[in-house]
XYZ file of C-alpha atoms in Angstrom:
618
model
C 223.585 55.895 81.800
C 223.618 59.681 81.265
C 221.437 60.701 78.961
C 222.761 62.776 75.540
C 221.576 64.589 72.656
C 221.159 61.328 70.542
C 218.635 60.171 73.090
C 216.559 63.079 72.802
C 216.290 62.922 68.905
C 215.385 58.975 69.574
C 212.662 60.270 71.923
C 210.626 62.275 69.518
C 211.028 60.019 67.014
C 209.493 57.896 69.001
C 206.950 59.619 70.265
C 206.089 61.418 66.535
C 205.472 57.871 65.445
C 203.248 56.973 68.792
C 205.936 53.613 69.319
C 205.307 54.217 73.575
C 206.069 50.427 73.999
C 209.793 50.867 72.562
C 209.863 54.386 74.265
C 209.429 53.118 77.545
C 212.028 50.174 76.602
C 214.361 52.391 75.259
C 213.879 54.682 79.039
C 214.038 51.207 81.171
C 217.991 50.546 79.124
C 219.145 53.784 79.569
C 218.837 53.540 83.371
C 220.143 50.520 84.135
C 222.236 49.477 81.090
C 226.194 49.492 81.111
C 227.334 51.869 78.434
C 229.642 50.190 75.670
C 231.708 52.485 73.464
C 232.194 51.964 69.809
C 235.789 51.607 70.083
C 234.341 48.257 72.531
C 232.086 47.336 69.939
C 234.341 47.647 67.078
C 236.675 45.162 69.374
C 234.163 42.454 69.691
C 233.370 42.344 66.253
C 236.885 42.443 64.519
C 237.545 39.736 67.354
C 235.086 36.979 65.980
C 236.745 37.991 62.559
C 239.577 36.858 63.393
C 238.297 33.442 65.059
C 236.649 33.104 61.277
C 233.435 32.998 63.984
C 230.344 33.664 60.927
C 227.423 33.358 63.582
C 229.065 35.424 66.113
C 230.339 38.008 64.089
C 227.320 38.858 62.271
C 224.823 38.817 65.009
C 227.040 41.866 66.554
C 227.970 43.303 62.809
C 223.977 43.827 61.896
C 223.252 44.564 65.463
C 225.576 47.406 65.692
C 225.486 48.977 62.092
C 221.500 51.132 61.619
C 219.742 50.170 58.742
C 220.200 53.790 57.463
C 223.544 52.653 56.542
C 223.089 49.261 54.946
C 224.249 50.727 51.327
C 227.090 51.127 49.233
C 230.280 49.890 50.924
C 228.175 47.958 53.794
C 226.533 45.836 50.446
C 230.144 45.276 49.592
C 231.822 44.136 52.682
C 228.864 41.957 53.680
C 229.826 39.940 50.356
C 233.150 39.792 51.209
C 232.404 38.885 54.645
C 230.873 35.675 53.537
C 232.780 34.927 51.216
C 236.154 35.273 53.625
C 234.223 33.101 56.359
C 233.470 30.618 53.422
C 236.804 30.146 52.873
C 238.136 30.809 56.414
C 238.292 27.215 57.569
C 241.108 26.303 53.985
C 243.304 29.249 55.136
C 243.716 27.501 57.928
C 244.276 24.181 56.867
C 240.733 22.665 57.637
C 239.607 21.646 53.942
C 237.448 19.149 55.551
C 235.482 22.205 56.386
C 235.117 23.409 52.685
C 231.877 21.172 51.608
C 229.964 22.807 54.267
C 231.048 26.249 54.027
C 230.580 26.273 49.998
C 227.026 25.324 50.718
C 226.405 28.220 53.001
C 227.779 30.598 50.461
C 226.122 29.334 47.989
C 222.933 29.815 49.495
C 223.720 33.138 49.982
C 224.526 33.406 46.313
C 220.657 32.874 45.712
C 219.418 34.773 48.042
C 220.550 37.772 50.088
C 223.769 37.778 47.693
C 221.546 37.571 43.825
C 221.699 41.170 43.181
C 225.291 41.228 43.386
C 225.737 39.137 40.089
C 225.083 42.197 38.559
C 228.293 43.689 39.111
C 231.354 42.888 37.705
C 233.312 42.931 40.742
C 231.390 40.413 42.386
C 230.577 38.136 39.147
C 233.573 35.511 39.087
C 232.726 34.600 42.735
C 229.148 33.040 41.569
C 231.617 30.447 39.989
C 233.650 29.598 42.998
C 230.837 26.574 43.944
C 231.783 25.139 40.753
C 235.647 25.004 41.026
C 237.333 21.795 42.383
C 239.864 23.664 44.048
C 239.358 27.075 44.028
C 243.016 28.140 46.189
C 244.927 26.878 43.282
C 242.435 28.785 40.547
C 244.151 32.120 38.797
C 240.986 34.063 39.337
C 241.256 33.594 43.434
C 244.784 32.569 44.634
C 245.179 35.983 46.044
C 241.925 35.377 48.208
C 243.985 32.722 50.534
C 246.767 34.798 51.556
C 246.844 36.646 55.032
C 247.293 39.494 52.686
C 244.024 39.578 51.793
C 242.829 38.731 54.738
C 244.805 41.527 56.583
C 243.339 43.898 53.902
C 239.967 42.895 54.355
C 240.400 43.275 58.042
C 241.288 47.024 57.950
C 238.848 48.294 55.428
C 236.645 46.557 57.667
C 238.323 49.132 60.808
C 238.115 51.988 58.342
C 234.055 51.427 57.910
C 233.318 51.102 61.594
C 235.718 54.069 62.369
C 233.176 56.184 60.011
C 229.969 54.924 62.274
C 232.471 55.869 65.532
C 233.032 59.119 64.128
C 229.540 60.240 63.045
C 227.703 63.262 65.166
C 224.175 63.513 64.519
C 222.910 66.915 64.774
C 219.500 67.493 66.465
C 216.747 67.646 64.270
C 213.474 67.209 66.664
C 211.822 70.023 64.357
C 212.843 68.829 60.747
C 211.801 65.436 61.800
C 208.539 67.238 62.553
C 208.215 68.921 59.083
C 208.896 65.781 57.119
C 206.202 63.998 59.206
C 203.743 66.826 58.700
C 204.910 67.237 54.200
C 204.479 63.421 54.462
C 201.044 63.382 55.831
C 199.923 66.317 52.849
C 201.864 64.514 50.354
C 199.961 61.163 50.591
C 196.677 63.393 51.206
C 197.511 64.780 47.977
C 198.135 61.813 46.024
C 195.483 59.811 47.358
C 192.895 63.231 46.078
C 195.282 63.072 42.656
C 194.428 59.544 42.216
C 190.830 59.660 42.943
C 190.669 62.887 40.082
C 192.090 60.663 37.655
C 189.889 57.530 38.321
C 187.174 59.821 38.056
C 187.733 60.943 35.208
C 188.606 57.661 33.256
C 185.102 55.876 34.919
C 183.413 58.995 32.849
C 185.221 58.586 29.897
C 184.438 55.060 29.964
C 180.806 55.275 30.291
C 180.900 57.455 27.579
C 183.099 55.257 25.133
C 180.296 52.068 25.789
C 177.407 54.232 25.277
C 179.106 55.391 22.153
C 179.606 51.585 21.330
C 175.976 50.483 21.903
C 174.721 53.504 19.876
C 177.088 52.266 16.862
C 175.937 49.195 17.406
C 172.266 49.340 17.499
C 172.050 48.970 21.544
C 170.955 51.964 22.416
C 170.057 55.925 21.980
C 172.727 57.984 22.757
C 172.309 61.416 23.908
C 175.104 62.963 21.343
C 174.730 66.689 22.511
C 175.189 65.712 26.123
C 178.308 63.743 24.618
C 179.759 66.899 23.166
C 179.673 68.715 26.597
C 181.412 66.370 27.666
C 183.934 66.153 25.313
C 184.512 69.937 25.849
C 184.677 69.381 29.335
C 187.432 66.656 29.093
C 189.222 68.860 26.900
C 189.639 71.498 29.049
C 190.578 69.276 32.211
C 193.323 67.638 30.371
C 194.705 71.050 29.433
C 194.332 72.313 33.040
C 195.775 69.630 34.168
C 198.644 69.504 31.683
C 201.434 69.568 34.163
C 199.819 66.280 35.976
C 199.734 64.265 33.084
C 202.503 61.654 33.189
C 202.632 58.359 31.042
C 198.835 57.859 30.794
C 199.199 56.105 27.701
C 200.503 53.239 29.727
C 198.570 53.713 32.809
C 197.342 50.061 34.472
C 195.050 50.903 37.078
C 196.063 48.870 40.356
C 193.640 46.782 42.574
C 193.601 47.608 46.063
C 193.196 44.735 48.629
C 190.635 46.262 50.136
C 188.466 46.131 47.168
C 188.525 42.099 46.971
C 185.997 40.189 48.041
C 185.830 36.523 49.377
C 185.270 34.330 46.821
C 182.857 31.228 46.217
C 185.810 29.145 44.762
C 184.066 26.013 44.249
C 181.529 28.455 41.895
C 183.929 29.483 40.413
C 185.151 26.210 39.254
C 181.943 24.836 37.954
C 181.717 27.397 35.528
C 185.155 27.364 34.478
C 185.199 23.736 33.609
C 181.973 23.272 32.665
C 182.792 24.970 29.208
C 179.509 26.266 28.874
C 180.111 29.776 27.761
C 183.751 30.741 26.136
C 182.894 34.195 26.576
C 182.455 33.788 30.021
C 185.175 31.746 30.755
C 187.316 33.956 28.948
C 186.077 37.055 31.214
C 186.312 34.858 34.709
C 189.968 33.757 33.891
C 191.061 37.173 32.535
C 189.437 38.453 36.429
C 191.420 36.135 38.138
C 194.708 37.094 36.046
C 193.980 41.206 36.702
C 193.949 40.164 40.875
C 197.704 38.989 40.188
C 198.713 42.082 38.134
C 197.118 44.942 39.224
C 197.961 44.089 42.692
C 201.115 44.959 44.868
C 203.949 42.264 45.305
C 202.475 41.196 48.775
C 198.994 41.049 48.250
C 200.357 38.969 44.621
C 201.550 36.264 46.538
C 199.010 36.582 48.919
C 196.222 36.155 46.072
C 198.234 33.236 44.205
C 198.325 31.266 47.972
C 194.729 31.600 47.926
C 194.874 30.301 44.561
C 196.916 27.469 45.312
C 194.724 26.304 48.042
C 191.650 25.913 46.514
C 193.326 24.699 43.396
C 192.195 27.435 40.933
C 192.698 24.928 38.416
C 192.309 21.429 39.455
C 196.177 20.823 38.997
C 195.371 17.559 41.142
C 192.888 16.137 38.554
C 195.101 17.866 35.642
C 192.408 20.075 35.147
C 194.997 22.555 33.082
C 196.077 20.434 30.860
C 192.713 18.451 30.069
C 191.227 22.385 29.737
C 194.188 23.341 27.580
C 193.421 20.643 25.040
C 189.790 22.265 24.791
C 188.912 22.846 21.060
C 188.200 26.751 22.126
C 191.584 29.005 21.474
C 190.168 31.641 22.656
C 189.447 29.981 25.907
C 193.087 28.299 25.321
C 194.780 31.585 25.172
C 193.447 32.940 28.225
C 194.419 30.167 30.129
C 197.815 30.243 28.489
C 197.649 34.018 29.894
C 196.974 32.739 33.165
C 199.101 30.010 34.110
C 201.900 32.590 32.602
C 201.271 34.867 35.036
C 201.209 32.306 37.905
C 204.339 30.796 36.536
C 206.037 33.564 37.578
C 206.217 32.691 41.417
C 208.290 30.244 42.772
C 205.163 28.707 44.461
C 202.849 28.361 41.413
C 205.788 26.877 39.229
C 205.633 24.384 42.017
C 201.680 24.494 41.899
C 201.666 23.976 37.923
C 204.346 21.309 37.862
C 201.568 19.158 40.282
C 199.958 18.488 36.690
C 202.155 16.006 35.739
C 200.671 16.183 31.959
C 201.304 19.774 31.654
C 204.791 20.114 30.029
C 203.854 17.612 27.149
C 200.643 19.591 26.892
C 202.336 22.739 26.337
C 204.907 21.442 24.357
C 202.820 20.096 21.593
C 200.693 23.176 21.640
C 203.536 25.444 20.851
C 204.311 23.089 17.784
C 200.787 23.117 16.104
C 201.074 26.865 16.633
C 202.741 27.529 13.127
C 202.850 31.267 13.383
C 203.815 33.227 16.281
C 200.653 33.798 17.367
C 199.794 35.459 20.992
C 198.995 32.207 22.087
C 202.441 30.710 21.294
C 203.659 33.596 22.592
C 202.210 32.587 26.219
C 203.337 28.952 25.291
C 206.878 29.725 25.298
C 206.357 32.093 28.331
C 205.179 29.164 30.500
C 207.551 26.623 29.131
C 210.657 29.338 29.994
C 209.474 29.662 33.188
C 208.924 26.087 34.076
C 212.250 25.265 32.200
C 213.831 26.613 35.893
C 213.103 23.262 37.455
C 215.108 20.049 36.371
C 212.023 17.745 35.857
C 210.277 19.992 33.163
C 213.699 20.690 31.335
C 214.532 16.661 30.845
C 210.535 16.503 29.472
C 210.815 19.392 27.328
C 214.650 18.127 25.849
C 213.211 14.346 24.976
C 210.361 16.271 23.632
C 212.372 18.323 21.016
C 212.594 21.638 22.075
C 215.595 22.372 21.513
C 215.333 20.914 17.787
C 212.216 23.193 17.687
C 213.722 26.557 18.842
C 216.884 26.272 17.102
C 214.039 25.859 13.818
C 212.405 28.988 15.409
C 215.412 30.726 15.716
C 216.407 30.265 12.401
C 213.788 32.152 10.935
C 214.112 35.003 13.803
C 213.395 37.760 11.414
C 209.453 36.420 11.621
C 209.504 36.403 15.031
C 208.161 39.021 17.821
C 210.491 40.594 20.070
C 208.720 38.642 23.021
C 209.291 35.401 21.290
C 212.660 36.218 20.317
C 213.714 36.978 23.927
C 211.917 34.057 25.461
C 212.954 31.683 22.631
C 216.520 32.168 23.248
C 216.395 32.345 27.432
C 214.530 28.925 27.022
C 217.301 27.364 24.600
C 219.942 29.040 27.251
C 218.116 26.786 30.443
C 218.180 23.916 28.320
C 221.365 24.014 27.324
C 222.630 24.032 30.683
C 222.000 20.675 31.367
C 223.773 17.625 30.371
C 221.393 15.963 28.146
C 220.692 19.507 26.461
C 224.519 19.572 25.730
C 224.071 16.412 24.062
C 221.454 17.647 22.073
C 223.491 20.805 21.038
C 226.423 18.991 19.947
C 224.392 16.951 17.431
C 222.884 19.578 16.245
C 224.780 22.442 13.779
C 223.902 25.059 16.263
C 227.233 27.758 16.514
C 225.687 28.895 13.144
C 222.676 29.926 13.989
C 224.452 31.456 17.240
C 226.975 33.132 15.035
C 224.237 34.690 13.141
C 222.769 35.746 16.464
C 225.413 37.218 18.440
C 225.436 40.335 17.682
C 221.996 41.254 17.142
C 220.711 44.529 18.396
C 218.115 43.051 21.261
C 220.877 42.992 24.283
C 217.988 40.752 25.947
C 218.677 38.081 23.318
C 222.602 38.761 23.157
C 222.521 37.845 26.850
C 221.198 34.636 26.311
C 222.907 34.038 23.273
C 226.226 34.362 25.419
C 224.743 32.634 28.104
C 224.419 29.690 25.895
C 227.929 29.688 23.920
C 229.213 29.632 27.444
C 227.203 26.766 28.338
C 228.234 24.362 25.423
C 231.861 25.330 25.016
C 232.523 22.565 27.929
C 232.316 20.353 25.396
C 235.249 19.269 23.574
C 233.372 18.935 20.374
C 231.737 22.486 20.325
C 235.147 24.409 20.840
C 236.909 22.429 18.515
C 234.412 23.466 15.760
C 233.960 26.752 16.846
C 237.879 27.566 16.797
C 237.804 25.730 12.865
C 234.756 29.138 12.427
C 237.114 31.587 13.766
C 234.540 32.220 16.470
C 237.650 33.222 18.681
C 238.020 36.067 16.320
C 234.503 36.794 15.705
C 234.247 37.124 19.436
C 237.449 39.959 20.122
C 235.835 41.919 17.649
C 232.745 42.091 19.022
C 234.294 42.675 22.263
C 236.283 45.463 20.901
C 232.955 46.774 18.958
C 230.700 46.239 22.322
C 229.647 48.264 25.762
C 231.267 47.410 28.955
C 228.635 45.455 30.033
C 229.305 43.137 27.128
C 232.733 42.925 27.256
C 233.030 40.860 30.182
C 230.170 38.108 29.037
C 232.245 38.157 25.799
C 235.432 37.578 28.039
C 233.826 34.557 29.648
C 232.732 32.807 26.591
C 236.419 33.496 25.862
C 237.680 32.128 28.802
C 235.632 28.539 28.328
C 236.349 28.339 25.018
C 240.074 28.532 26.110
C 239.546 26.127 29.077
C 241.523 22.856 28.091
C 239.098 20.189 30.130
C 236.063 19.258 29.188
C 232.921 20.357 31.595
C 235.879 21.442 34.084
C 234.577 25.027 33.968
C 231.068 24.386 34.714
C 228.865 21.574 35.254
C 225.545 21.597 35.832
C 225.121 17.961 37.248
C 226.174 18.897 40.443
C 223.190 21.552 40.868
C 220.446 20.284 43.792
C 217.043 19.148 41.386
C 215.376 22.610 42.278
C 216.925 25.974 41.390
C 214.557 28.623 41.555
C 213.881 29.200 45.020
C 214.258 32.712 45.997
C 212.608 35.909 47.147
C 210.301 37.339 44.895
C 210.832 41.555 44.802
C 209.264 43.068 43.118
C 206.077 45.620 43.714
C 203.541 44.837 40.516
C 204.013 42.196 37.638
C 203.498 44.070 34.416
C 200.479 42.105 31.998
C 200.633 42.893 28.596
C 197.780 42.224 27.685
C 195.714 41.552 24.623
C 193.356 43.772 22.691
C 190.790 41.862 20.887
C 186.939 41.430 19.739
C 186.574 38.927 22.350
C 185.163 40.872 25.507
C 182.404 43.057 24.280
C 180.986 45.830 25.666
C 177.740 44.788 27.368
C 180.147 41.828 29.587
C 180.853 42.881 33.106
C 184.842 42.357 33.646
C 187.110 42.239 35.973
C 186.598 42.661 39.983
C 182.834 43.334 39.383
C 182.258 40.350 37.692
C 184.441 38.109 40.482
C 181.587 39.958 43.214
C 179.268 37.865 41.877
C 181.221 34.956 43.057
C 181.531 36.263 46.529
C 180.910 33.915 49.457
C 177.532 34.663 50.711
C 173.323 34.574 50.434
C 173.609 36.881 47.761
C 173.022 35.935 44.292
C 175.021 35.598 41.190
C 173.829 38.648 38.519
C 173.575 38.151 35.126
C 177.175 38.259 33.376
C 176.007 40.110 30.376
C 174.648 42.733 32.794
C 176.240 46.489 31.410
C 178.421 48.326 33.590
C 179.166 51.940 34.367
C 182.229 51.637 36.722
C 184.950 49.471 35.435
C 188.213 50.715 33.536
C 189.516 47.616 33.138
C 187.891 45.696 29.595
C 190.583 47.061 27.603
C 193.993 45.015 27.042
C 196.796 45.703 25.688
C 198.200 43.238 22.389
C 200.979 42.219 24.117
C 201.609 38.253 26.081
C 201.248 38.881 29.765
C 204.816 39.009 31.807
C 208.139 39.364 30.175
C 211.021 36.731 30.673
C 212.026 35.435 33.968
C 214.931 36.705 34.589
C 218.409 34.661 35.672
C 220.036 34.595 38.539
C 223.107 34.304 36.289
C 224.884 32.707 33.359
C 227.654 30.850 35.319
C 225.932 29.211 38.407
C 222.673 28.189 36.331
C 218.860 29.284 35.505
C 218.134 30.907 38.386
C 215.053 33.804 37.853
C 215.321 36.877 39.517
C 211.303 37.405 38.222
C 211.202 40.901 37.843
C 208.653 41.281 35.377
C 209.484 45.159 33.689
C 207.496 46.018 30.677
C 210.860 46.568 29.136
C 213.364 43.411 30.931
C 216.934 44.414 30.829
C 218.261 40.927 31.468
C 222.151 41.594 31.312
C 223.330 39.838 33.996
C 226.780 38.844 33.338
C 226.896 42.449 32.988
């Protein structure tokens, strides 16, 4: 093979990033490999799209395109792509084929397809598992026509032709640069990062010897304190232009900071109930290793977890601790479990306690105010309302009778609780027996009253629910006697775009002359939620209160004292000079799962922003 300027620019790449083993692959090929054209490779591949070959077609489709170009139109015809090879086999005349294929796509509806439900182009196909017979449906008649198929086909031609016609330019020595600006910018952030750590260690110590002089602890030396004050002072102003968001800054965990831990130690003391603060401190720890940490390590942390069964799920050691008659030590477990709920593996994990639904349900009821411990409640109920088991508990337990209660008074509710509230009445309603419930109930009031509220979060949901219950015959009818058909074209005539089409939906169903023809939720497998987890650090709002004092070692330092080894446990009430992290914020810890989307079913997405924007039939 002769060797071209595209081979050289592959060379230093590889050699800049010392890959020698691929280098001297990449040398071995180019002498003794055939050359193939892209005009050859476009052949193969538009070939095994025409033989509606899937396997075939994508192992030379991802092989051929770089990873560079993986966005934008790629994202769009890989959708396509699976959804024309889904539906390949009825074009030409194989419907026996169609049960397999639908399950294929549908699986990549939850995974490598989920983001897509975000746009509107894409959102209608997320219903196609749910349509008897989708080649006679309005919405995708034109989808089974060689038309289609022909168009597909050459903006397919017209994407590889770009790839074909591409020239890269040599740019040994700006790949050089950007290696060398990388290098000083992660120098520079890693010297940034140690300033400001620094810094807040020294303001800390300062703040608890300030707190033990108030409170009769200790002498503190206040002219030392001033200088220091001054000093602050006059780094914050130097540093003015640095300064970004340090209201809300969460200082992360690094993995190299854990240590092994003693988990069987750990255990005793958290079930032997013999000190609530301490309890409270060693469960708060355990929470800040999930939260401050990236998304890998996370999961990493929770496995670990899991294995040594944090919480004695197998001798329902949450649910028995949960009924403890401490609420303090009740609310940071609440914390906890919320934060572990929102992994597909520890809903799986938690759900081992067979007594922990009930548990959770009936503390959320003696809760009479929405207190932050309710708050968690409803967080780990929402959660574990993604799985069918925990939803058929929590409907024969009276949720639903309870949130549409809660709802009702939503003016004394907290945002958090109003979001979670409604996404929780929205999983529950998708289910048959939650229908039920709704249609006994004089629910499109309250929904009525709800619709157009300002919180789009709760809108969402709201419209995820009225397009739930309008399969049934019952709902619609009554809804039509409320004018909600004309409540609903105003609001869609008063809303944003990304309203408009949830709006249109709800319109649709409540149009849709059979009952539970639309949707049906029966025919979903018993688990819904697995999927890949994405994102980089779950944000825990967390609580401010008198509960962890100042002399109580917190966080990673106290979890060393639990590390695997001859050394010994120190005292827990030890004071510490080198920990930022005893102050919470008053605030439950995650946000809402997030859905997959409002027509296939309660599937989380489990981003966790401090702020969830949860429009997903947007």
């Amino acid at each position: 093979m002769e060797l071209n300027e595209t081979h050289g620019i592959a060379h230093f790449y590889l050699v800049l990033n010392n890959l020698t083993q691929t280098l001297d692959c990449l040398q071995n090929e180019i002498n003794s490999a055939k050359i193939i054209t892209h005009k050859e490779w476009h052949a193969i591949i538009l070939k095994y799209y025409d033989e509606g070959n899937r396997k075939k077609f994508f192992e030379n489709w991802e092989r051929y395109i770089p990873t560079l170009w993986k966005i934008g139109e790629y994202e769009k015809l890989a959708f396509f792509l699976n959804f024309y090879f889904t539906i390949f086999p009825v074009i030409q005349g194989k419907k026996d084929a169609w049960a397999q294929e639908i399950k294929v796509f549908k699986e990549f509806l939850s995974t490598k397809g989920a983001d897509f439900c975000k746009t509107n182009e894409f959102l209608p196909f997320y219903a196609l598992p749910h349509i008897p017979n989708p080649a006679q449906h309005p919405t995708f008649q034109k989808y089974f026509t060689q038309n289609w198929v022909q168009e597909l086909r050459t903006r397919i031609t017209k994407y590889l032709q770009t790839l074909g016609d591409y020239k890269p330019q040599n740019n040994s020595q700006d790949l050089i640069r950007a290696r060398n600006h990388e290098e000083y910018l992660r120098a520079a952030i890693i010297e940034s990062n140690n300033k400001w750590t620094n810094f807040a260690f020294s303001l800390l110590g300062i703040s608890k010897q300030l707190l033990a002089h108030i409170g009769g602890l200790g002498e503190a030396n206040l002219e030392l304190m001033k200088k220091k004050v001054l000093e602050y002072e006059r780094f914050l102003i130097s540093s003015e232009d640095s300064v970004s968001n340090t209201s809300s800054f969460i200082p992360v965990i690094n993995k190299e900071s854990f240590v092994a831990l003693n988990y069987a130690a750990i255990k005793k003391d958290l079930f032997s109930l013999a000190d609530e603060l301490k309890n409270c401190a060693l469960l708060q720890a355990l929470r800040w290793r999930l939260t401050r940490s990236s998304s890998s390590v996370r999961r990493q942390v929770l496995e670990e977890y899991i294995s040594h069964d944090i919480l004695r799920i197998n001798e329902s050691g949450l649910s028995k601790l949960l009924q403890s008659s401490s609420l303090k030590l009740v609310d940071y477990l609440s914390k906890l479990s919320n934060v572990i709920a929102g992994e597909v593996q520890g809903r799986s994990y938690l759900l081992k306690d067979p007594q922990l639904i009930p548990v959770l349900v009936s503390l959320m009821k003696k809760e009479e105010k929405d207190t932050l411990l309710r708050q968690n409640i409803i967080g780990n109920l929402q959660k574990l309302s993604l799985r069918r088991g925990p939803q058929t508990i929590m409907i024969e337990s009276k949720v639903i009778e309870w949130l549409v209660m809660a709802l009702r008074n939503y003016q004394d509710l907290s945002e958090y609780s109003l979001e979670y509230c409604s996404a929780l009445l929205m999983n529950l309603s998708l289910t048959t027996i939650g229908k039920d419930v709704c249609e006994r109930l004089d629910i499109l009031p309250l929904l009525a009253s709800l619709i157009s509220h300002d919180n789009p979060n709760l809108r969402t949901y709201i419209n995820g629910t009225l397009y739930s219950i309008f399969t049934r015959l019952s709902l619609k009818q009554k809804a039509l006697k409320m004018g909600f058909d004309k409540i609903l074209r105003q609001l869609h005539d008063d809303s944003e775009e990304a309203f408009k089409k949830q709006i249109l939906f709800i319109l649709e169903q409540l149009k849709c002359e059979y009952e539970d023809s639309c949707y049906s939720d029966d025919e979903q497998e018993e688990e819904n939620d697995n999927f890949d987890e994405d994102s980089d650090q779950v944000s825990d709002e967390e609580d401010v209160d008198e509960l962890l004092d100042h002399s109580a070692i917190l966080g990673e330092e106290l979890l060393r004292q639990y590390q695997l080894g001859p050394e010994s446990r120190a005292s827990f009430y030890t004071p510490y000079s080198n920990d930022i992290s005893s102050i919470d914020r008053q605030r439950p810890s995650n946000t809402p799962v997030d859905f997959y989307d409002l027509i296939q079913g309660h599937r989380p997405k489990s981003k966790v922003p401090r702020t969830p924007v949860l429009n997903k039939l947007a």
